[in-house]
Coordinates of C-alpha atoms and ligand atoms in Angstrom, one line a residue:
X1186 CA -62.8 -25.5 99.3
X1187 CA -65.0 -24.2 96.7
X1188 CA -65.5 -26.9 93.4
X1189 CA -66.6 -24.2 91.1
X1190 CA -70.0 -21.7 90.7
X1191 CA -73.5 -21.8 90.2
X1192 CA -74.9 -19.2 88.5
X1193 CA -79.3 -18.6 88.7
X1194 CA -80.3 -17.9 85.3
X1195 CA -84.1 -18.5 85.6
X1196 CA -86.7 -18.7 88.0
X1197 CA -84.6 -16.7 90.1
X1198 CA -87.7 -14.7 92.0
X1199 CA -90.1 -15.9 89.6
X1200 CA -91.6 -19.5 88.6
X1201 CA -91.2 -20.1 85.4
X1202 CA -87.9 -20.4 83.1
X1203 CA -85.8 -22.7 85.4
X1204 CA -81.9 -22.8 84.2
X1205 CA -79.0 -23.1 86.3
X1206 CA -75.0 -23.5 84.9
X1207 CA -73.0 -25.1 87.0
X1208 CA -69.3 -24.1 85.9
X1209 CA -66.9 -26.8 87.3
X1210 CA -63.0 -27.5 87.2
X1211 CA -63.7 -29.5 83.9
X1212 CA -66.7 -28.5 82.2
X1213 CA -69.6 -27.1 82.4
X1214 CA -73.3 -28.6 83.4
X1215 CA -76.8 -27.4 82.9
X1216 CA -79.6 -27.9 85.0
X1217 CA -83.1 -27.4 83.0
X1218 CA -83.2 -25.1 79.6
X1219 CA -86.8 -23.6 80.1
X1220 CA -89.8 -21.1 78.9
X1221 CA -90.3 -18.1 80.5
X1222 CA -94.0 -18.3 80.8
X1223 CA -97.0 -16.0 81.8
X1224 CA -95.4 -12.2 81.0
X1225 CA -95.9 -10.0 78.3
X1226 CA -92.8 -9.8 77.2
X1227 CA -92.1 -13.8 77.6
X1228 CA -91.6 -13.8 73.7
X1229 CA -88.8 -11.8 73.9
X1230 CA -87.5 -13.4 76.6
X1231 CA -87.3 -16.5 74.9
X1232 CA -85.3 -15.2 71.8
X1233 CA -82.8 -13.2 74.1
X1234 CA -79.5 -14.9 73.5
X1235 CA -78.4 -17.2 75.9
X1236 CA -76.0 -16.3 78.7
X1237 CA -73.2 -18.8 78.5
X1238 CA -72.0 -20.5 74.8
X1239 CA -74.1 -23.6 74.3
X1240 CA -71.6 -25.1 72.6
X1241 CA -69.4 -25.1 76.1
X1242 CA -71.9 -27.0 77.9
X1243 CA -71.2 -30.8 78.4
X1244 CA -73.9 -32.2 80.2
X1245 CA -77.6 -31.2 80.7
X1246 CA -79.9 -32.7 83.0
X1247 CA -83.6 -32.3 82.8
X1248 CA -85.9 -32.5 85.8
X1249 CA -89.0 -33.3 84.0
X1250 CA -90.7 -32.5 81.1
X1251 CA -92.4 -29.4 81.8
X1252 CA -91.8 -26.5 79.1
X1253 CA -90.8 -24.0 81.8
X1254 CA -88.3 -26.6 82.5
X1255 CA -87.6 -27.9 78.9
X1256 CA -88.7 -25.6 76.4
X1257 CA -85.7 -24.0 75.1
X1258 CA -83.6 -27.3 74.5
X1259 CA -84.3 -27.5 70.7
X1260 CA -82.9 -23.8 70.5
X1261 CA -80.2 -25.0 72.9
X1262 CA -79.3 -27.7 70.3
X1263 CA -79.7 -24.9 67.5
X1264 CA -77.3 -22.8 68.3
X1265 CA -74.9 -25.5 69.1
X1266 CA -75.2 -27.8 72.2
X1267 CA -73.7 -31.4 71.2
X1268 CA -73.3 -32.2 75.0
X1269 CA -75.5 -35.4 76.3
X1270 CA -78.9 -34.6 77.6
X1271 CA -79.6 -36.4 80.3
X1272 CA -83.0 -37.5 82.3
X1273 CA -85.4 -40.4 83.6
X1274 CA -87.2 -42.9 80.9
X1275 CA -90.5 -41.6 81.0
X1276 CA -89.2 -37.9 80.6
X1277 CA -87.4 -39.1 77.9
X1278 CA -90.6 -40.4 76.4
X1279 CA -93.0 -37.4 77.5
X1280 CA -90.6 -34.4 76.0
X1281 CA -90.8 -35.9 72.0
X1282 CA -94.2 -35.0 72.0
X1283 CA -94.1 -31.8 74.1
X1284 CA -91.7 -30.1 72.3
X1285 CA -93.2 -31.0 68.6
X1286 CA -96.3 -29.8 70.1
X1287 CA -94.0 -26.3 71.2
X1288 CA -92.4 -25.9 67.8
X1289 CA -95.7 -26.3 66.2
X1290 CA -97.1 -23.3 68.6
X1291 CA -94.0 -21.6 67.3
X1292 CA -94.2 -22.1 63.8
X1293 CA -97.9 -20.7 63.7
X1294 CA -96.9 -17.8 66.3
X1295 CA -94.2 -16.9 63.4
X1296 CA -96.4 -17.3 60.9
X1297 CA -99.1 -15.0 62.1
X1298 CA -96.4 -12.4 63.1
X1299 CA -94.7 -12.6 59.5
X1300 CA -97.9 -12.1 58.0
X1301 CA -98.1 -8.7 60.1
X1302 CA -95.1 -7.6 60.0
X1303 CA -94.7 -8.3 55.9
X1304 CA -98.3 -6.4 55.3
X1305 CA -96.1 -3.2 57.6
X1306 CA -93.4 -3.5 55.3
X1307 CA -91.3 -5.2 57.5
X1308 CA -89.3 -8.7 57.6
X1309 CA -90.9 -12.0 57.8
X1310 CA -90.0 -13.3 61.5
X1311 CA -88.2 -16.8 61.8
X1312 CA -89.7 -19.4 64.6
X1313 CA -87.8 -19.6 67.9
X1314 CA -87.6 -23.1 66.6
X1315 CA -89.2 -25.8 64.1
X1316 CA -90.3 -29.4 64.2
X1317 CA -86.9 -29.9 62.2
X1318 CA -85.0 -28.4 65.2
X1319 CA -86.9 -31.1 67.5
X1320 CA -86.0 -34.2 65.3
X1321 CA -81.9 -32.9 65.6
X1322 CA -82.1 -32.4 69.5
X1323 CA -84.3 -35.6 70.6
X1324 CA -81.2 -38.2 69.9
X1325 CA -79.0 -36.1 72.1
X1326 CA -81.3 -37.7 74.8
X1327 CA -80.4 -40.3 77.1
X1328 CA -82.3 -41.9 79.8
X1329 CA -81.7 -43.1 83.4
X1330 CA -84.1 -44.8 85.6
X1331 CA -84.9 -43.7 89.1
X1332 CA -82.0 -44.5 92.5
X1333 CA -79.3 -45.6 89.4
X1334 CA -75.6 -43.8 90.7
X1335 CA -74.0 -43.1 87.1
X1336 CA -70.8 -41.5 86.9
X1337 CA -70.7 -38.9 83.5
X1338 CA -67.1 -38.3 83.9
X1339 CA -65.0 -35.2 84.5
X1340 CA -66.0 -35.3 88.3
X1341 CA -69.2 -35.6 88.1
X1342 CA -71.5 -38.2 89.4
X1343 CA -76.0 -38.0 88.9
X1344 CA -78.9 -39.3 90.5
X1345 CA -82.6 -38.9 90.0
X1346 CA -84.8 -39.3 92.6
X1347 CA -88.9 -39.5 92.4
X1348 CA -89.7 -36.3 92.7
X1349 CA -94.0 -37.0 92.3
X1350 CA -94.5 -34.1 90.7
X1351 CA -95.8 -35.6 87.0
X1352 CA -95.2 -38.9 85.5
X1353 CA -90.8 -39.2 85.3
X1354 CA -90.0 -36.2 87.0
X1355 CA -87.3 -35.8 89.4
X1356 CA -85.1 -34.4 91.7
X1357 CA -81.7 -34.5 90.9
X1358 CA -78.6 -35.3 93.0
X1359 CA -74.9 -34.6 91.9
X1360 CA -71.9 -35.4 93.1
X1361 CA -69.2 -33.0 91.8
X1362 CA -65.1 -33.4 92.5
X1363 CA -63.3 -30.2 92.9
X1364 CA -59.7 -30.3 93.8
X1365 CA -59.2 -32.9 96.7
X1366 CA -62.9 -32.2 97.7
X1367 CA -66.5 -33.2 96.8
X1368 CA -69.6 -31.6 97.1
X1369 CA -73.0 -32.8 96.7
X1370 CA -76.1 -30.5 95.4
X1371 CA -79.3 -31.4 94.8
X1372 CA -81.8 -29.6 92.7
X1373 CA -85.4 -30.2 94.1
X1374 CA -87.2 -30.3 90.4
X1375 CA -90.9 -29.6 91.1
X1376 CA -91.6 -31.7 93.8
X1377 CA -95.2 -33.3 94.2
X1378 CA -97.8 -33.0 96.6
X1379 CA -98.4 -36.2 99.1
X1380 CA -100.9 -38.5 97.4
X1381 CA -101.0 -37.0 93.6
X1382 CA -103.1 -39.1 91.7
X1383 CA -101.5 -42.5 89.1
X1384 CA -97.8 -41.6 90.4
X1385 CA -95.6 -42.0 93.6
X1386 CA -95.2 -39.6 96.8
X1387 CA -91.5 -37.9 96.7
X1388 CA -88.5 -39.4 97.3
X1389 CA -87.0 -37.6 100.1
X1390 CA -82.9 -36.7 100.1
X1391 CA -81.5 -37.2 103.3
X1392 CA -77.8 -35.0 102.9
X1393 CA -76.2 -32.4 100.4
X1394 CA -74.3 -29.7 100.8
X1395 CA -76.3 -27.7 98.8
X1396 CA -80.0 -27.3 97.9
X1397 CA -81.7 -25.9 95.2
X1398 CA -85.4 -25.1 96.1
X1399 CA -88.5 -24.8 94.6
X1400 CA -91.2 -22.9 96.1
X1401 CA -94.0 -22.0 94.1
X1402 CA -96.5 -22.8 97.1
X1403 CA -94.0 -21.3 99.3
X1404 CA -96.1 -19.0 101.2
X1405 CA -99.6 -21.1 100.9
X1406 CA -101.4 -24.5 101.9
X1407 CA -103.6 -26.3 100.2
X1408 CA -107.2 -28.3 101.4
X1409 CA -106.8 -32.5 101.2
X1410 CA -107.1 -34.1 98.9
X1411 CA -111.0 -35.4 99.9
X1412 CA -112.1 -32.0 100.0
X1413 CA -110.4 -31.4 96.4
X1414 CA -112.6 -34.4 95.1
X1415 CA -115.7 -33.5 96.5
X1416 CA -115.1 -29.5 95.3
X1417 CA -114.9 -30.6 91.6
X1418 CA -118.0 -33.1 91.8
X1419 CA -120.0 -30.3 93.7
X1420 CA -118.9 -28.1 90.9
X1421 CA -119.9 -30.4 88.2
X1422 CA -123.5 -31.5 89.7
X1423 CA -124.2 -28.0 90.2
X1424 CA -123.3 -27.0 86.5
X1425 CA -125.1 -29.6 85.3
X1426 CA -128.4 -28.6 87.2
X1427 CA -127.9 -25.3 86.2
X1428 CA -128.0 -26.6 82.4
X1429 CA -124.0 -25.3 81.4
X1430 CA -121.2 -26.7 80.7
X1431 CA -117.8 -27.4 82.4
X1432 CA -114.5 -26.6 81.5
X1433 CA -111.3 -27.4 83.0
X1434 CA -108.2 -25.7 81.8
X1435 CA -105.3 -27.7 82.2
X1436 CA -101.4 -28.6 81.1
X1437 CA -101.4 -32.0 79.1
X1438 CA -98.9 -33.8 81.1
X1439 CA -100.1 -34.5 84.7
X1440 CA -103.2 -32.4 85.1
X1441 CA -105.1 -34.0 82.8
X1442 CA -104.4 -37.5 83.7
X1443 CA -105.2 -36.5 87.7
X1444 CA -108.0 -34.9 86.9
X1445 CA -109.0 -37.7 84.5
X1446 CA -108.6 -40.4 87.3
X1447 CA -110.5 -38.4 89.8
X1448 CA -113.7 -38.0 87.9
X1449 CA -113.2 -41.7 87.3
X1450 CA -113.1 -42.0 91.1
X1451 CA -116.1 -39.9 91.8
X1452 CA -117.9 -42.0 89.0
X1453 CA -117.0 -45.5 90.2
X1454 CA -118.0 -44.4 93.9
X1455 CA -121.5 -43.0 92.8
X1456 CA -120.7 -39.5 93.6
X1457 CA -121.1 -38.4 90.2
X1458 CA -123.6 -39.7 87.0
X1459 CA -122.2 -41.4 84.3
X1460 CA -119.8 -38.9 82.6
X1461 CA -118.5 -38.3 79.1
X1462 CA -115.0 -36.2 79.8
X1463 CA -113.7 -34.4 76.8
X1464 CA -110.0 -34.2 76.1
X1465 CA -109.5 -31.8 73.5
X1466 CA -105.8 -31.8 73.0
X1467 CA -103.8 -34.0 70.9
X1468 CA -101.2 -33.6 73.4
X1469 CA -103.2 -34.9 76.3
X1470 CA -103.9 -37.7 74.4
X1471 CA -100.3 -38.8 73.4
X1472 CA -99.0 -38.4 76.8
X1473 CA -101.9 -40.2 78.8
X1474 CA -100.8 -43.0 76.2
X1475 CA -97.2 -42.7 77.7
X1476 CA -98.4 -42.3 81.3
X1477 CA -100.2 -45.5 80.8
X1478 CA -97.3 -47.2 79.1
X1479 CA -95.3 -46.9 82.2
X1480 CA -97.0 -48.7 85.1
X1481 CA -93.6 -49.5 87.1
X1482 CA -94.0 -46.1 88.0
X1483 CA -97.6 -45.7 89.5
X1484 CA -98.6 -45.8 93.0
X1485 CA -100.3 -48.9 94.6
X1486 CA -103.5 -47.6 93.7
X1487 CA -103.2 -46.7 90.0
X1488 CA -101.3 -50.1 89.9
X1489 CA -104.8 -51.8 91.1
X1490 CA -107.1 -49.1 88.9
X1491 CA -104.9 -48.9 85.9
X1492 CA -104.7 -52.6 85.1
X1493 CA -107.1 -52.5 81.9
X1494 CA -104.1 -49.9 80.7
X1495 CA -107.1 -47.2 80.3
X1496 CA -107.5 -44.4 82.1
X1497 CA -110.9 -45.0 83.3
X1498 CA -113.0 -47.5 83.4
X1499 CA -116.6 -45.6 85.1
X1500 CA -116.0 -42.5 83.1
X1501 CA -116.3 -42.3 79.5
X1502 CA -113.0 -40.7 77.6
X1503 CA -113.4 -38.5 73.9
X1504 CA -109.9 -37.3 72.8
X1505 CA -110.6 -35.1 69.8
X1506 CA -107.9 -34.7 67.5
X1507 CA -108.8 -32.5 64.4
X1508 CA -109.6 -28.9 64.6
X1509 CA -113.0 -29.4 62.8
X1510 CA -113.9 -31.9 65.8
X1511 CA -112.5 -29.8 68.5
X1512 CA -114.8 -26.7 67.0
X1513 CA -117.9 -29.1 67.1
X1514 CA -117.9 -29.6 70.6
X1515 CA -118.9 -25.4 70.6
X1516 CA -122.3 -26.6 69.5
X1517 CA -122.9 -28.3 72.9
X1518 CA -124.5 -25.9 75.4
X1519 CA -125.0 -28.1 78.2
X1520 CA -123.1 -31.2 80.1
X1521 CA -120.1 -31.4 78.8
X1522 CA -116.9 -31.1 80.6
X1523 CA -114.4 -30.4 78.3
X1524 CA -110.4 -30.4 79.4
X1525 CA -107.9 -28.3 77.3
X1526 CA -105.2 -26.6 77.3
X1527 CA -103.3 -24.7 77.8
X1528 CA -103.4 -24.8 81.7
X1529 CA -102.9 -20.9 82.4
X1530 CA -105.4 -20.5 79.7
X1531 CA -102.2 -18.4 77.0
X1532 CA -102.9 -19.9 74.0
X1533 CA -104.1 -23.8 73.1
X1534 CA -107.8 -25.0 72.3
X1535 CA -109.2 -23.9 75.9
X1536 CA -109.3 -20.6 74.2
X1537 CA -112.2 -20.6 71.8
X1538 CA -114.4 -22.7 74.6
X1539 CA -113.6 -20.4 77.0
X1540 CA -114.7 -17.6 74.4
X1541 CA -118.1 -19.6 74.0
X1542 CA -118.9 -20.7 77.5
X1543 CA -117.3 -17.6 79.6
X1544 CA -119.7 -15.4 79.4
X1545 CA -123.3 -18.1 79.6
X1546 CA -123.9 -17.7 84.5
X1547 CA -124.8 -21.6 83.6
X1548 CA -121.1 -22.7 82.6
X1549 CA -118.4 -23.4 85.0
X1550 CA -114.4 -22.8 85.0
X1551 CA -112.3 -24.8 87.0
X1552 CA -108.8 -23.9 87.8
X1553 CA -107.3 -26.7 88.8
X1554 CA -103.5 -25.4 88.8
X1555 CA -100.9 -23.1 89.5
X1556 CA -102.1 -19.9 87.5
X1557 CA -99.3 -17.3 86.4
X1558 CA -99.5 -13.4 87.4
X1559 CA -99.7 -12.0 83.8
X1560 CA -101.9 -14.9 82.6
X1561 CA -105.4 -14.9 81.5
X1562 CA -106.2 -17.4 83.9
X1563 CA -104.9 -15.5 87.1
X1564 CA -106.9 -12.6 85.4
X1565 CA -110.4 -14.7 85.9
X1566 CA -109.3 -16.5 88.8
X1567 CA -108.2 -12.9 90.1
X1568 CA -112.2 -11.5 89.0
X1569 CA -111.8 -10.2 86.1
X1570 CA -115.5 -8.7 84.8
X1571 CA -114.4 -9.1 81.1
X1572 CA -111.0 -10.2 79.7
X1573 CA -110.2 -10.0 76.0
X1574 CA -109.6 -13.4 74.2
X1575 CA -107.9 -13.3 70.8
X1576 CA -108.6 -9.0 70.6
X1577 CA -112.1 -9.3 71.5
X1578 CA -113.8 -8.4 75.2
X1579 CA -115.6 -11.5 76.8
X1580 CA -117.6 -10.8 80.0
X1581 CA -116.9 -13.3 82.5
X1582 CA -120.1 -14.5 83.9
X1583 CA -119.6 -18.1 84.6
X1584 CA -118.6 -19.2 87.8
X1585 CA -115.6 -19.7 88.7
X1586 CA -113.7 -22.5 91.2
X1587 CA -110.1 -22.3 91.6
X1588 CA -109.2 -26.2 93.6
X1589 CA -105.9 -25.9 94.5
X1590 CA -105.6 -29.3 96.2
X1591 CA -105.3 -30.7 92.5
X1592 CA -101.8 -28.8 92.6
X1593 CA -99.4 -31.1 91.0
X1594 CA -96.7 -28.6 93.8
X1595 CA -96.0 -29.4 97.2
X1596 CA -97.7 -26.8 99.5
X1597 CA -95.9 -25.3 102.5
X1598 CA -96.1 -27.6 104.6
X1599 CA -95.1 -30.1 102.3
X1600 CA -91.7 -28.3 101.1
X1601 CA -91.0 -27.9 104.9
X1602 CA -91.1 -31.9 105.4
X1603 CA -89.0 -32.2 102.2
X1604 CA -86.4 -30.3 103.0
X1605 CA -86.8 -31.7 106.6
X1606 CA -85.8 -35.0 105.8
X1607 CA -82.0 -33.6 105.6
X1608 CA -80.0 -35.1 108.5
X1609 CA -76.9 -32.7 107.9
X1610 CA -77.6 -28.6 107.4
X1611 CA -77.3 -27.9 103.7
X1612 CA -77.0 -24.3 102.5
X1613 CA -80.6 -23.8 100.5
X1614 CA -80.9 -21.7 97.3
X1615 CA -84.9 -21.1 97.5
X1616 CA -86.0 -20.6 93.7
X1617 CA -88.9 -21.6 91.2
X1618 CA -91.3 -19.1 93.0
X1619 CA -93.2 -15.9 92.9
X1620 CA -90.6 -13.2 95.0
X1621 CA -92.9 -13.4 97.8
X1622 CA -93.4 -16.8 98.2
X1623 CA -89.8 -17.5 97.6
X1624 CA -88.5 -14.6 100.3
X1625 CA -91.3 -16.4 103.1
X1626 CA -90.5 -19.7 102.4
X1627 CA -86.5 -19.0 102.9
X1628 CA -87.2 -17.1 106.3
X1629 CA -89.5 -19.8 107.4
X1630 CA -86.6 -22.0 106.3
X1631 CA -84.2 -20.6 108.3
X1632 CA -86.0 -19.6 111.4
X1633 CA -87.4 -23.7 111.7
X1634 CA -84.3 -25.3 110.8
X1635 CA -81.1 -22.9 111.2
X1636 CA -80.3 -23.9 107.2
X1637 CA -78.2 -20.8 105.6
X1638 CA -80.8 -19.7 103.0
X1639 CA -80.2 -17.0 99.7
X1640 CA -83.3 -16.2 97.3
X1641 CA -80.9 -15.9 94.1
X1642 CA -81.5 -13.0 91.8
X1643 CA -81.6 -13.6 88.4
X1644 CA -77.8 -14.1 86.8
X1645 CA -76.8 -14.1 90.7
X1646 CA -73.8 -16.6 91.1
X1647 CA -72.5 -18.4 93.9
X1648 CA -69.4 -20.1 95.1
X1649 CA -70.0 -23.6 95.7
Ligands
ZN16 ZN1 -93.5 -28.8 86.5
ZN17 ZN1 -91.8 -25.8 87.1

């Protein structure tokens, strides 16, 4: 007996934009309100109206703080949401920041655009959304820790699960009563790669009826993680010979902190010099504060690293927080390692060091996540001979490593154990992935286990 529908209305056959309604016998539930990332016509994407009435949905559960998970919840609360929004503690803590940070992207993006479009005669254009619109939606948040059972009402009962993807994120498990039957589905989130750096390996579910997927790695493996460390200090030694600098693009929650503990690591063991790492994002800053502020949530090791509540005791940590000093650091030609965002290289500080140091052979660019089609990052990491940043042509002449063990994704393999761990055979909705990687991961699916798989295209609904 079906207990109602769930409709794919992002990262259906793509990554980024996650959002899934869940319409049930008495109300109607959410799953993640987020970006569309990485196209060219993402802006528009983003201001299309919505495909349901916000103001019809109850609940809304976020998997983690991620903007291609979270980035259109002010605008959800905009234009009307007064349901609950519900997620783990330190999610609750990361997405204040994160989405001020957004709506201030947003308000200069409008601003810039109104300025061209009023000098063309035209209207002034409006900001997906403003800090203002943050303030109203953060109180709508409430937080839940890992493993609690809570029941919201109206049939429906929540879990989150460690998903060890970034600090708080989760998997999330529901319970939902239909008419003299209940089903269970659980949404994957992003799920983490064995051994990520500061936070804990995945929690693995062990029955639902249905599964909703990720797959972003789908199709692909990464190397260990010892080979990841020693690529990124052979990278950095080798720069550094070679008289250039570093830079390492990367997404202020999770990345940076990883990254920032490795390089501690390789410092503390000997196999790099003393090191002064650059973090030029205010972001970054604020949410390594909030990682550190949460140590019931690390791994054994960070636990035993962590203890001095800084992120690294060997290495020696700059966060920059003006413009002015963020600019300075363009004057240094050689040795420094400088992380910024934004990860996929769209936008952030990265992009006026990446305009200074792209184009000197000395310099190095590490990729050290998960880079977009459509972004300037999968252009470089793609070899790109020139790319244009901010309308003007840049050869690309530095070298460039792309170390996918720092994924902050599952691999393959990894995806495969996850969803092995289920004891019963739940139907499995394969999403969050690059068509390809989604469409190989759901065969592989199918032919290893026997689960019933469907790759959802977007606005695709399904009994459930
Ligand atoms: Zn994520
Ligand atoms: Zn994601």
């Amino acid at each position: 007996m079906s207990i109602g529908t769930i409709r794919f209305l992002g990262a259906a056959r793509t990554v980024t934009g996650s959002c899934y309604l869940l319409t049930l016998p008495k109300g109607k539930v959410l799953v993640d309100c987020g970006f569309v990332q990485g196209s060219s016509d993402s802006r528009d994407r983003n201001r299309e109206p919505f495909a349901f009435d916000p103001k019809g949905i109850d609940l809304l559960f976020l998997t983690h703080a991620h903007l291609d998970h979270s980035g259109l919840l002010p605008r959800l609360v905009k234009e009307g949401f007064s349901g609950r929004i519900i997620t783990t503690t330190a999610t609750a803590d990361l997405i204040g920041p994160m989405l001020l940070d957004s709506a201030k992207i947003q308000e200069n993006d409008a601003e810039r655009m109104s300025r061209r479009s009023l000098r063309k005669g035209g209207e002034p254009v409006e900001p997906l959304y403003t800090t203002g619109d943050v303030e109203q939606a953060l109180p709508f948040v409430d937080r839940v820790k890992y493993g609690q059972v809570v029941d919201a009402g109206k049939g429906i009962r929540y879990c989150f699960l460690d998903a060890g993807h970034i600090l708080g994120s989760g998997s999330l498990a529901l319970w939902l009563a239909g008419a003299g039957s209940e089903k269970k589905i659980i949404f994957s989130g992003d799920i983490g790669k064995k051994g990520t750096p500061i936070i804990n390996d995945p929690t693995l579910a062990t029955e639902a009826d249905y599964v909703v997927m990720e797959s972003t790695y789908g199709d692909r493996m990464h190397k260990n993680s010892a080979d990841t460390a020693a690529e990124l200090a052979e990278a950095i030694t080798t720069t550094f010979a070679k008289g250039g600098n570093v830079l390492i693009p990367a997404f202020a929650i999770g990345r940076t902190q990883d990254v920032l503990y490795i390089l501690n690591r390789l410092v503390r063991e000997g196999t790099l010099p003393k090191l002064t790492v650059t973090i030029d994002s205010p972001l970054a800053k604020k949410a390594t504060q909030i990682y550190l502020s949460h140590p019931e949530l690390f791994d054994e090791e960070a636990v035993r690293l962590l203890r001095g509540g800084r992120i690294g005791d060997a290495i020696t940590v700059r966060f920059t927080q003006s413009i002015e000093e963020s600019m300075a650091l363009n004057k240094i030609t050689s040795r420094a390692v400088i992380v910024a965002g934004s990860g996929m290289c769209e936008g952030g500080r990265i992009g006026h060091h990446l305009k200074h140091n792209l184009w000197r052979p000395e310099c190095s660019i590490i990729f050290v996540g998960f880079q977009a089609q459509g972004t300037l990052g999968r252009r470089i990491v793609d070899g790109a001979r020139s790319v244009s940043i901010w309308g003007e042509e840049v050869a690309v002449r530095a070298r460039v490593w792309t170390i996918g063990g720092f994924s902050a994704h599952a691999d393959q393999k990894e995806l495969l154990a996850w969803l092995s761990a289920f004891r019963n055979r739940p139907t499995v909705f394969v999403t969050h992935g690059e068509e390809s990687a989604a469409l190989a991961f759901a065969r592989l699916v199918g032919e290893r286990y026997g689960f019933t798989t469907y790759v959802p295209e977007m606005g695709q609904e399904f009994e459930v």
